[in-house]
C-alpha cells in the first residue's frame, strides 16, 4: 500500500512538472509561432494577390458569374426563409417576391465582391512592385502598416457598403 502511495505521488509530481514545462514552452514559443503564422499569412496573401491580379478579363467574368450564381441561390433561400420566420409563410406571393429580391441582392453582392477583390489585389501588387523598385534603387521605403487581416475585413465591409 505504501508502495502504491509512493507511485501515485511520483506520478502526480511528474504530471505537475510536465504540465509546468509544457506551459512554459508554449509560452516561449507563442510569440515565435505567432510571428511564423503572420509570415505564412503574408506569403499566402502575396501569392493570392499575384494569382487574382493576373486573371484575364474572361477569367474575371467567369469568376463573377460563378459567384453570382452561388450568391443568387443563397440569397433566394435566405429571402424565402425570412418571410416564413416573420409569419408570411402562408402567402406564397410574398415568399416568392422575397426570394427573388434576396436572389438579386446576393447575386449582385457576390459579383461585386469578386470584382472588388480583383481590383484590390491588382492595387496591392502594384504597390508591392513599386516598393521593391524603390528598394533596388536604394531609396528609403516604409513597410506597409496595415495588418493583412484588418485589410480583408475592411475590404469586405467596403464591398457590402457599395452593394
Short mmCIF file of C-alpha atoms in Angstrom, two decimals, residues 40-55 113-114 116-122 124-125 128 148 151-152 155:
data_model
loop_
_atom_site.label_atom_id
_atom_site.label_comp_id
_atom_site.label_asym_id
_atom_site.label_seq_id
_atom_site.Cartn_x
_atom_site.Cartn_y
_atom_site.Cartn_z
CA UNK A 40 2.83 32.44 -43.55
CA UNK A 41 -0.32 34.55 -43.88
CA UNK A 42 1.62 37.34 -45.59
CA UNK A 43 3.15 34.84 -48.03
CA UNK A 44 -0.29 33.38 -48.74
CA UNK A 45 -1.76 36.84 -49.33
CA UNK A 46 1.08 37.73 -51.70
CA UNK A 47 0.52 34.52 -53.66
CA UNK A 48 -3.25 35.13 -53.66
CA UNK A 49 -2.78 38.70 -54.91
CA UNK A 50 -0.41 37.57 -57.66
CA UNK A 51 -2.88 34.93 -58.83
CA UNK A 52 -6.01 37.07 -58.67
CA UNK A 53 -4.41 40.19 -60.16
CA UNK A 54 -3.15 38.22 -63.15
CA UNK A 55 -6.62 36.94 -64.07
CA UNK A 113 -17.13 41.20 -54.10
CA UNK A 114 -15.20 39.25 -56.74
CA UNK A 116 -13.53 44.32 -55.69
CA UNK A 117 -11.11 41.60 -54.59
CA UNK A 118 -9.60 41.59 -58.10
CA UNK A 119 -9.13 45.37 -58.13
CA UNK A 120 -7.70 45.40 -54.60
CA UNK A 121 -5.27 42.60 -55.48
CA UNK A 122 -4.07 44.47 -58.55
CA UNK A 124 -1.55 45.69 -53.78
CA UNK A 125 0.64 44.02 -56.42
CA UNK A 128 4.49 45.97 -53.74
CA UNK A 148 -3.47 41.99 -43.58
CA UNK A 151 -7.40 44.86 -44.58
CA UNK A 152 -9.53 41.84 -45.51
CA UNK A 155 -12.45 45.13 -47.98
#
